[in-house]
Protein backbone atom coordinates (compact mmCIF):
# COMPACT_ATOMS: atom_id res chain seq x y z
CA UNK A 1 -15.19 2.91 20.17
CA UNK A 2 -17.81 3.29 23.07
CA UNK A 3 -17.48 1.44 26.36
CA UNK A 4 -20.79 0.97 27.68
CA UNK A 5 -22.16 -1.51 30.41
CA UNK A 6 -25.91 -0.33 30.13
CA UNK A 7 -28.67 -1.85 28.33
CA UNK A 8 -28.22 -1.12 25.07
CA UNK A 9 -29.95 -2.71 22.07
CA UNK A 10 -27.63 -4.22 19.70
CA UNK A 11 -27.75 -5.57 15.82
CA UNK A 12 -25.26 -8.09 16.57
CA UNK A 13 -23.33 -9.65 19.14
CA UNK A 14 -19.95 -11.01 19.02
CA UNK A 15 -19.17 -12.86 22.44
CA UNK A 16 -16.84 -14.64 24.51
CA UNK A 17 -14.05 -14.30 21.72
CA UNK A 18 -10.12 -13.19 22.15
CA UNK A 19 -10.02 -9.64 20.95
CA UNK A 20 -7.27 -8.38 19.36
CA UNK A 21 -5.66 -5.05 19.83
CA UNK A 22 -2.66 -2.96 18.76
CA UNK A 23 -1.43 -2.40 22.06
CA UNK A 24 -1.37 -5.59 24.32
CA UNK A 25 -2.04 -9.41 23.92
CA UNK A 26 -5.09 -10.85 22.64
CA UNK A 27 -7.74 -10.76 25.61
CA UNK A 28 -11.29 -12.46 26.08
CA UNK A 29 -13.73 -9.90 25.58
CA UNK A 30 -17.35 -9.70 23.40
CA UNK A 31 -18.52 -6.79 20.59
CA UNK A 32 -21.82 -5.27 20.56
CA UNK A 33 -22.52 -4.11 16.96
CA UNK A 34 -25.07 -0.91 16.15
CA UNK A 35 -25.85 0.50 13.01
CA UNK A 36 -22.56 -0.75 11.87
CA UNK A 37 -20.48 0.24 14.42
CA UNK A 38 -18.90 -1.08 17.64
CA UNK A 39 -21.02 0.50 20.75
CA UNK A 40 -20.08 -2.14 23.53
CA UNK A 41 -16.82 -3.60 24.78
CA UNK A 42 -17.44 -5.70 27.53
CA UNK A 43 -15.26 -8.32 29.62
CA UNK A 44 -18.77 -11.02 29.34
CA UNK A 45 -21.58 -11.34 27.40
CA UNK A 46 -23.66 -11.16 30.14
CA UNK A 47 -26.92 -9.29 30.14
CA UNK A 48 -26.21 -8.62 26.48
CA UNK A 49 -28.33 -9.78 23.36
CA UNK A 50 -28.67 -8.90 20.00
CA UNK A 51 -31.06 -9.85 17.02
CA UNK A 52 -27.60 -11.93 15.37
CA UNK A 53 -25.07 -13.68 18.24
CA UNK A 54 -21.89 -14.78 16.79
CA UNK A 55 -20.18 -17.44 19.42
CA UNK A 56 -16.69 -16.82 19.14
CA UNK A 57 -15.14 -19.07 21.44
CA UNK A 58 -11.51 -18.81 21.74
CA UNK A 59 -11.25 -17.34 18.29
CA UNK A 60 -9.37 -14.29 17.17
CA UNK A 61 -11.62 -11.00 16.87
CA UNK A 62 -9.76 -8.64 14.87
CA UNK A 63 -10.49 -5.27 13.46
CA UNK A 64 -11.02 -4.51 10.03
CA UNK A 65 -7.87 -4.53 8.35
CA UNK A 66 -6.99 -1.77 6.08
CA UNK A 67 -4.99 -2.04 2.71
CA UNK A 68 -3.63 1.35 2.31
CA UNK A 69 -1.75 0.54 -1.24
CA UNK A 70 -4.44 -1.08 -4.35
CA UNK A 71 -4.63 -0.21 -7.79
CA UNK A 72 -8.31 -0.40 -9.05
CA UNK A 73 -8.69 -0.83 -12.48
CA UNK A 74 -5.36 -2.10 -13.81
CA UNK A 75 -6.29 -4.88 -15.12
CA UNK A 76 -10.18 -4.56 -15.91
CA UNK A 77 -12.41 -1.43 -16.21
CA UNK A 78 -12.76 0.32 -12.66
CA UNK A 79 -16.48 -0.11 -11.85
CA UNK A 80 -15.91 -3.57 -12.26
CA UNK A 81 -12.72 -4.00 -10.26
CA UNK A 82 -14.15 -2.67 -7.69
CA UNK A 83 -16.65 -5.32 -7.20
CA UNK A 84 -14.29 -8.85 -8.18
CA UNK A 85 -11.25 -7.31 -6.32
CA UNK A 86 -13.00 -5.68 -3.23
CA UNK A 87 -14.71 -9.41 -3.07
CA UNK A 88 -11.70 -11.15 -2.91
CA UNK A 89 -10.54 -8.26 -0.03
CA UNK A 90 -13.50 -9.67 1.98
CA UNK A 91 -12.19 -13.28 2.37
CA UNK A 92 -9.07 -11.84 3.43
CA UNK A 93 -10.53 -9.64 6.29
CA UNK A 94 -9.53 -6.67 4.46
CA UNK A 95 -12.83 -4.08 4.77
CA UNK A 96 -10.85 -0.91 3.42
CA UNK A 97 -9.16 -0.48 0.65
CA UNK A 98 -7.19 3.26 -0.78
CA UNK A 99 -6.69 2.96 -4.24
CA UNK A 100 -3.99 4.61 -6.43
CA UNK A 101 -6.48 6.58 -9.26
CA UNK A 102 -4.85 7.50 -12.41
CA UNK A 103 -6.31 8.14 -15.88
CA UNK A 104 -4.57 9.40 -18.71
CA UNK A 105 -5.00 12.85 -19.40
CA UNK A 106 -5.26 12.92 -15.62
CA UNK A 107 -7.99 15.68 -15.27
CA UNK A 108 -8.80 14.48 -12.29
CA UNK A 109 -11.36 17.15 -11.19
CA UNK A 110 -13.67 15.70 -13.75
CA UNK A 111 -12.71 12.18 -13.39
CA UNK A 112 -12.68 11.43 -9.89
CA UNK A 113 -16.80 11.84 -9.35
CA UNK A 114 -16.97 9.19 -11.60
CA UNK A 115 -14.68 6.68 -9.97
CA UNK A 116 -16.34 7.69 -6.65
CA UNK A 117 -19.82 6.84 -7.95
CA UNK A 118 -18.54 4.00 -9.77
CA UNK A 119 -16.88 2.37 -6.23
CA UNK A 120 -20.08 3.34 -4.20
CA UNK A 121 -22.40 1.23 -6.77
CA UNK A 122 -20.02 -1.57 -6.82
CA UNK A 123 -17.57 -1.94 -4.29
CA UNK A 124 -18.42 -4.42 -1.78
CA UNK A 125 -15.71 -2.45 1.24
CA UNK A 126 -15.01 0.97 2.20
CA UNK A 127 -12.70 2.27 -0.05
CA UNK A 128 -11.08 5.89 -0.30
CA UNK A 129 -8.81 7.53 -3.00
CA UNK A 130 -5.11 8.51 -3.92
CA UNK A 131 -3.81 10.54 -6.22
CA UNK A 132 -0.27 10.48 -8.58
CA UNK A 133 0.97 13.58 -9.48
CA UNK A 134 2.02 13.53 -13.41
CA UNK A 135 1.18 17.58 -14.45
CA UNK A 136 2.06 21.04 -13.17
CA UNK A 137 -2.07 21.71 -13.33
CA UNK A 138 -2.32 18.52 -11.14
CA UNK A 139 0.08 20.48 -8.97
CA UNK A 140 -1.89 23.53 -9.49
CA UNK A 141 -5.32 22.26 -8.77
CA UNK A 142 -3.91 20.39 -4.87
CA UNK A 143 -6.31 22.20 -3.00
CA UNK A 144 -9.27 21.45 -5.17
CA UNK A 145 -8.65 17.95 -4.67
CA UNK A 146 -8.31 18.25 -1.11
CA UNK A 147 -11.37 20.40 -1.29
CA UNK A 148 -13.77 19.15 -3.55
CA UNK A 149 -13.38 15.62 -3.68
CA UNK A 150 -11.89 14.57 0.04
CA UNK A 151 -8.37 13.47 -0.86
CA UNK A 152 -5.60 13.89 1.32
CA UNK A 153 -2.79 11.52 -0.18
CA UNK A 154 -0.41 12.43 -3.08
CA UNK A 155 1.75 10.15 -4.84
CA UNK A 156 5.07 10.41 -7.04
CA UNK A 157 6.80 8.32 -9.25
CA UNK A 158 10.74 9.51 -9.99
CA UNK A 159 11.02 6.13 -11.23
CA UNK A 160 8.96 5.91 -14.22
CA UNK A 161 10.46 7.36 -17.06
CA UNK A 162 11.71 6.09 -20.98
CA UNK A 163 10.86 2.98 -21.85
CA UNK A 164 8.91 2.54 -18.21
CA UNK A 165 6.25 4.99 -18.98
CA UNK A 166 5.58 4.31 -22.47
CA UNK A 167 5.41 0.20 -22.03
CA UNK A 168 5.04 -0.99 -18.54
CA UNK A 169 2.51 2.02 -17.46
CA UNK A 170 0.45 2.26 -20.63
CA UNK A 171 -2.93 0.27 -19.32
CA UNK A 172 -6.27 -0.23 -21.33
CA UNK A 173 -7.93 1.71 -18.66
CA UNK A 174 -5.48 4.53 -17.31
CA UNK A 175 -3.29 4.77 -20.09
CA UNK A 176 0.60 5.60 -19.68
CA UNK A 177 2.22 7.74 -16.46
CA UNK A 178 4.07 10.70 -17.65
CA UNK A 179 7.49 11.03 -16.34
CA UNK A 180 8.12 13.63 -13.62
CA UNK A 181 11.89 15.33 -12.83
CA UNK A 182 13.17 16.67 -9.38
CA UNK A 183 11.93 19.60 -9.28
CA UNK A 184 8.02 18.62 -9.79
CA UNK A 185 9.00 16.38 -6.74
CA UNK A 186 10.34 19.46 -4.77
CA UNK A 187 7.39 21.45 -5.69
CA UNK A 188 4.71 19.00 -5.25
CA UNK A 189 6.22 18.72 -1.69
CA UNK A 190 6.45 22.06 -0.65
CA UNK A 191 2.80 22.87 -1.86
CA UNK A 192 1.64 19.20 0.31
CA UNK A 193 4.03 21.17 3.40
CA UNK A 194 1.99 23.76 3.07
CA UNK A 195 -1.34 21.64 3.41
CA UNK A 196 -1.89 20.07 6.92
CA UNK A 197 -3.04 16.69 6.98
CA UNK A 198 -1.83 15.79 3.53
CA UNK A 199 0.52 13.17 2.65
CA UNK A 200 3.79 12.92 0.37
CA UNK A 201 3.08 9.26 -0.68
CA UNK A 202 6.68 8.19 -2.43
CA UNK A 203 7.40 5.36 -5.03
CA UNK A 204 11.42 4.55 -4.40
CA UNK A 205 13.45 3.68 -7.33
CA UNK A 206 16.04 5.21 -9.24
CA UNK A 207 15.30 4.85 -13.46
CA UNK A 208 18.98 5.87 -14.22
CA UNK A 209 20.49 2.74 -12.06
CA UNK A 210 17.00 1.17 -13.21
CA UNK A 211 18.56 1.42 -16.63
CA UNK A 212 21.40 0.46 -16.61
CA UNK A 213 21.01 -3.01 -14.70
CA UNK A 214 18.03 -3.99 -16.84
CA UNK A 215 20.75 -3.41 -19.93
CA UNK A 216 23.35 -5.54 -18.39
CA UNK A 217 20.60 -8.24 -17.93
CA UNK A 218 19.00 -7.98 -21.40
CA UNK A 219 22.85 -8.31 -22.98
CA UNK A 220 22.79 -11.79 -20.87
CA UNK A 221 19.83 -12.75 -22.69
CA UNK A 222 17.58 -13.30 -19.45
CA UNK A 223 13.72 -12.76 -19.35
CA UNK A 224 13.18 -14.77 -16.02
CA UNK A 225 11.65 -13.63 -12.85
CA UNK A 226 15.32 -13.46 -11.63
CA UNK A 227 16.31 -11.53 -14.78
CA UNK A 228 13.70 -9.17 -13.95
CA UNK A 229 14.59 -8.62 -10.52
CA UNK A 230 18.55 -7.98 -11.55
CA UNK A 231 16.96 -5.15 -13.49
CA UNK A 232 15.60 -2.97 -10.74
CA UNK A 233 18.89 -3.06 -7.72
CA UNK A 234 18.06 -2.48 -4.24
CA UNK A 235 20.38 0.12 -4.49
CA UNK A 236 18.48 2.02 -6.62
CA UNK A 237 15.44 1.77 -4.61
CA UNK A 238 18.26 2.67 -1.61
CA UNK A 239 18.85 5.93 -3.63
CA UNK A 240 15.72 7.06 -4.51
CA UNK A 241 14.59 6.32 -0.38
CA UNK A 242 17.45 8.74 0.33
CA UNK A 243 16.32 11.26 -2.33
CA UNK A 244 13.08 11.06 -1.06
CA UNK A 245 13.89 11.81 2.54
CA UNK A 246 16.02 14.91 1.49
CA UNK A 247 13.18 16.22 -0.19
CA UNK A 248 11.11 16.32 3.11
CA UNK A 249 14.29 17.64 4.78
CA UNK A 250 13.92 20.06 2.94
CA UNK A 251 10.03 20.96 2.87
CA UNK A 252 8.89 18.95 6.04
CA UNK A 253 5.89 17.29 3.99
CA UNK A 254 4.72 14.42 5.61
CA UNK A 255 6.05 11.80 4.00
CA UNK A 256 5.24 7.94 3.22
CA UNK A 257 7.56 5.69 1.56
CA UNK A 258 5.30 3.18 -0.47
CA UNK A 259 6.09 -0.57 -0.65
CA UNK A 260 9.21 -0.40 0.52
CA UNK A 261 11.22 -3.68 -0.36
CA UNK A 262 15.34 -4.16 0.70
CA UNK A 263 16.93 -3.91 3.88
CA UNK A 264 19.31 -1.70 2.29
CA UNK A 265 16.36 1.10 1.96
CA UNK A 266 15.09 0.86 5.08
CA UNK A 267 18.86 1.27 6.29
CA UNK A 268 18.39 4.65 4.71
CA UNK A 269 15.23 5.01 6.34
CA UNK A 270 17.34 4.42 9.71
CA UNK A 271 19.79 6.86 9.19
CA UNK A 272 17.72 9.60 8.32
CA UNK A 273 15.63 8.81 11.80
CA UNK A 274 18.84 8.54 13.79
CA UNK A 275 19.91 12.14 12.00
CA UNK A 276 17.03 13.80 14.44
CA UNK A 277 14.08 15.68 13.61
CA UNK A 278 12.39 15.82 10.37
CA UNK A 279 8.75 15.70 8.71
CA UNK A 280 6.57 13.03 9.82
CA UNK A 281 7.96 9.64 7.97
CA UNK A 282 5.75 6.64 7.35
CA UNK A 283 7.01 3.06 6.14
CA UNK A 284 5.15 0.74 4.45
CA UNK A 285 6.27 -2.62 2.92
CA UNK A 286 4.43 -5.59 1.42
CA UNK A 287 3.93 -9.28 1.80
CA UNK A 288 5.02 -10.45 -1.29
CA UNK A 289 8.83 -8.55 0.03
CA UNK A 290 8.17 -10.97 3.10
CA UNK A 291 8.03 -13.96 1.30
CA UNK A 292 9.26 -14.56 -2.25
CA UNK A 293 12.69 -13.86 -3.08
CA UNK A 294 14.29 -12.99 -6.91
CA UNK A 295 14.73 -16.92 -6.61
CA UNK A 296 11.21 -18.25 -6.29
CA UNK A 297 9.80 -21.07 -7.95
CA UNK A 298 6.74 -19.06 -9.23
CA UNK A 299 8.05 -16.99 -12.83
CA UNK A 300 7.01 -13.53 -14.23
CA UNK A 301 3.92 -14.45 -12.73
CA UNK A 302 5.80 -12.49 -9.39
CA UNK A 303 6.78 -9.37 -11.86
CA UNK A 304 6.58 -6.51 -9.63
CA UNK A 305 7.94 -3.04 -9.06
CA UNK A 306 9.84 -2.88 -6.82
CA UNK A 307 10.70 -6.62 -7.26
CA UNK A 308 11.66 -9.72 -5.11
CA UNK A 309 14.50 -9.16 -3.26
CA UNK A 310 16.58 -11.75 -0.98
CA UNK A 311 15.85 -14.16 2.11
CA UNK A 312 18.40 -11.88 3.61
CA UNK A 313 15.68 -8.92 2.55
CA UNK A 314 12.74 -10.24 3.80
CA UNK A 315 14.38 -11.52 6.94
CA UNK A 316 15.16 -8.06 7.73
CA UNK A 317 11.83 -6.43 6.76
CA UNK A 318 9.94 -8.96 9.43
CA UNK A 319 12.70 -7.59 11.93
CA UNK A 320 11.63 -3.95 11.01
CA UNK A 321 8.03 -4.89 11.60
CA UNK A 322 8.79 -6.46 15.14
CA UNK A 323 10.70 -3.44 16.02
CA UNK A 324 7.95 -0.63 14.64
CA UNK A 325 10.73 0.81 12.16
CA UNK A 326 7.72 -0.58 9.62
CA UNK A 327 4.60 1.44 10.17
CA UNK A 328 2.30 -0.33 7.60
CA UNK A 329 1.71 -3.02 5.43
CA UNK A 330 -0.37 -3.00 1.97
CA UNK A 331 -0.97 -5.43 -0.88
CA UNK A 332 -0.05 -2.82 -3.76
CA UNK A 333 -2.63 -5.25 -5.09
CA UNK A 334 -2.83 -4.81 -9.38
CA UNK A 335 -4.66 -7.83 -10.83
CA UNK A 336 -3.85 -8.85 -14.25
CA UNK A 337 -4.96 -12.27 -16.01
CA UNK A 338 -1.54 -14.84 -16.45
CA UNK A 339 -1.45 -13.86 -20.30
CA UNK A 340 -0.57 -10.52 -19.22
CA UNK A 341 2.60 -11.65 -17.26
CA UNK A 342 4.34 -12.86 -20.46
CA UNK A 343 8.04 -12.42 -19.68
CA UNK A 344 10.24 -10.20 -17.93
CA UNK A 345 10.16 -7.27 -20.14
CA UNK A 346 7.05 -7.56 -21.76
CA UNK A 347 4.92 -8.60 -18.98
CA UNK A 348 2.62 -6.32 -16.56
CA UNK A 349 3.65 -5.53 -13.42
CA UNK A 350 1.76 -6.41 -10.29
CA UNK A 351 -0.19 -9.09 -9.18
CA UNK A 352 -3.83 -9.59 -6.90
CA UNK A 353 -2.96 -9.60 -2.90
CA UNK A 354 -5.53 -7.94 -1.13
CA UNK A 355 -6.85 -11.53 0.55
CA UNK A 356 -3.56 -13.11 1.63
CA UNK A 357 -2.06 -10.33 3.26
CA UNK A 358 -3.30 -11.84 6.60
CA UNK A 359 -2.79 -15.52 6.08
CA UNK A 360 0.16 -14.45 5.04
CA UNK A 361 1.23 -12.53 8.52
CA UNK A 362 -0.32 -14.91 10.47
CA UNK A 363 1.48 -18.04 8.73
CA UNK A 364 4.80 -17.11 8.30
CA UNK A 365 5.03 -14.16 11.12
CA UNK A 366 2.44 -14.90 13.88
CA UNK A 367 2.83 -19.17 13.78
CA UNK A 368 6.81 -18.88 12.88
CA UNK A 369 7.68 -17.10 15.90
CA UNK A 370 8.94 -13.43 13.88
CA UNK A 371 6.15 -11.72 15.02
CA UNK A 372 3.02 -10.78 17.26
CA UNK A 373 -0.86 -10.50 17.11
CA UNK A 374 -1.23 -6.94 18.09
CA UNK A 375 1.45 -6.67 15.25
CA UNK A 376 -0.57 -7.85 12.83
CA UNK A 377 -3.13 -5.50 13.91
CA UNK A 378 -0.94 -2.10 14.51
CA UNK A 379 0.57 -2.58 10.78
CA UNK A 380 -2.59 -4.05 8.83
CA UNK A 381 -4.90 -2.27 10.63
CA UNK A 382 -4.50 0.30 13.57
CA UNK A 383 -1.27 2.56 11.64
CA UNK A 384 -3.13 2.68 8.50
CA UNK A 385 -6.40 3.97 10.56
């Protein structure tokens, strides 16, 4: 961002608004705009003038807010996902969005040109790209992504395996995940170690514990939201956090722990802080884990992996944003029409949130008193940047 006060000739004009930053308290300020980008800061909006003036009078200027976690193409082909869900991002304030690209048989040096051409015809926001790690020649080929199509961010999924992968994963337009083991993990993260600037992006659950609940619960005869939610303990999403963190230990990949969703897993996030130096370590949560709980009103509609948790839970997750133990916050945004979300076991999993991830922060964090304005902007905007 360019601090100027000379004459310079702007495309738009943004004045006499309260601009919000990451790092101090909303101040009165206006924007000069430029071929798209921000070229004057100034105090007054005197002696400026643009072709476009915006009067913001004692309204909120934020950045562009960044969703790092969306799944394009979940729910409807990707080309035109990109255009209905980065629309709906817009209303929200959202103007980025990194999507999670996977397509069955995940050759993803041939596939990814086309998704990139299909989200520059279509999509509406600035979008960039992650890739999940399902095959040793995905593991092979790390560089080439890094190289040839721009990506830096790497995801794994422990916690998709059985049942998981075949049902819940298996999409019209990705197909299914393939399950990984521990030592793809541990390989995957030595050869991101060995890349600077790369990160270890990290889906937390455990599908042994995973297992086992969701047995217990389908015995009971349950296919509720709450049902579903009993399936998938925090304490498996606790042990896979923990798993995940020994891995870096281990490597010292960068390493970012994706929709994180219990206070027990950021307790283990805590502890491995508190246990002194380790890889860089990124945490991101969600606002659906901020608030809904197993025991909302809303059904399967709320099916989601990792799932509701308690008020307890998302108590503790605004304290962790407040206190900058949360780094980010992301939508992990996968829209799917209602007939999709039959029941609890049958259902997809995820749900649209790109465009209430702010109302949603500023409602029931900024307005209820559990957190700040330049929060809002250092987790939604600022950390993700």
């Amino acid at each position: 961002m360019l601090l100027t006060s000379g004459a310079v000739e702007l495309d738009l004009l943004i004045r006499d608004g309260r601009l919000c930053r990451e790092d101090g308290p909303p101040a009165r300020g206006s924007l000069g705009v430029r071929d798209g980008r921000i070229v004057v800061v100034a105090a007054s909006a005197v002696g400026l003038d643009a072709r476009e003036v915006i009067d913001a009078e004692n309204r909120l200027v934020m950045p562009g807010m960044i969703d790092p976690h969306v799944h394009i193409g979940h729910g409807a082909p990707h080309a035109s996902e990109f255009w209905t869900e980065g629309s709906s991002a817009v209303g929200g304030g959202v103007t980025t969005m990194l999507t999670y690209y996977r397509r069955h048989p995940f050759n993803y040096l041939d596939l990814v040109p086309e998704l990139i051409a299909a989200g520059e015809a279509n999509s509406p926001i600035d979008f960039s790209i992650h890739l999940p790690l399902f095959t040793r020649q995905n593991l092979a080929e790390l560089p080439e992504y890094r190289r040839r199509l721009g990506i830096n961010g790497f995801k794994f999924f422990p916690g998709i395996k059985g049942s998981d992968a075949a049902v819940m994963t298996a999409l019209p337009h990705t197909g299914p995940m393939l399950p990984i083991d521990d030592p793809f993990v541990l390989d995957g993260m030595r050869a991101l170690a060995a890349m600077p600037g790369t990160l270890a992006l990290y889906h937390a659950e455990n599908p042994t514990l995973n297992a086992a609940a969701a047995a217990r619960v389908k015995m009971e005869g349950r296919a509720d939201l709450r049902a579903w939610c009993d399936s998938r303990p925090d304490y498996g999403e606790a042990h896979s956090v923990r798993d995940g963190l020994w891995w870096q230990r281990l490597t010292g990949a960068p390493l970012y722990i994706v929709h994180l969703s219990s206070a027990l897993a950021l307790e283990a996030v805590l502890e491995e802080r508190r246990r002194g130096p380790q890889g860089p370590l990124w945490v991101e949560t969600c606002p659906q884990f901020l608030t809904h709980t197993r025991d909302s009103e809303i059904g399967t509609i709320g099916k989601m992996s990792p799932p509701f948790r308690t008020h307890e839970d998302c108590g503790r997750l605004w304290q962790g944003i407040a206190a900058g133990e949360i780094q980010t916050i992301a939508s992990d945004h996968g829209a799917f029409l209602r007939a999709d979300k039959r029941d609890a076991w049958s259902g997809r999993s995820g749900f649209p949130g790109m465009a209430t991830i702010l109302p949603a922060l500023m409602t029931h964090g900024v307005r209820a008193g559990r957190i700040s304005v330049p929060d809002v902007v250092r987790v939604f905007s600022a950390n993700a940047a």
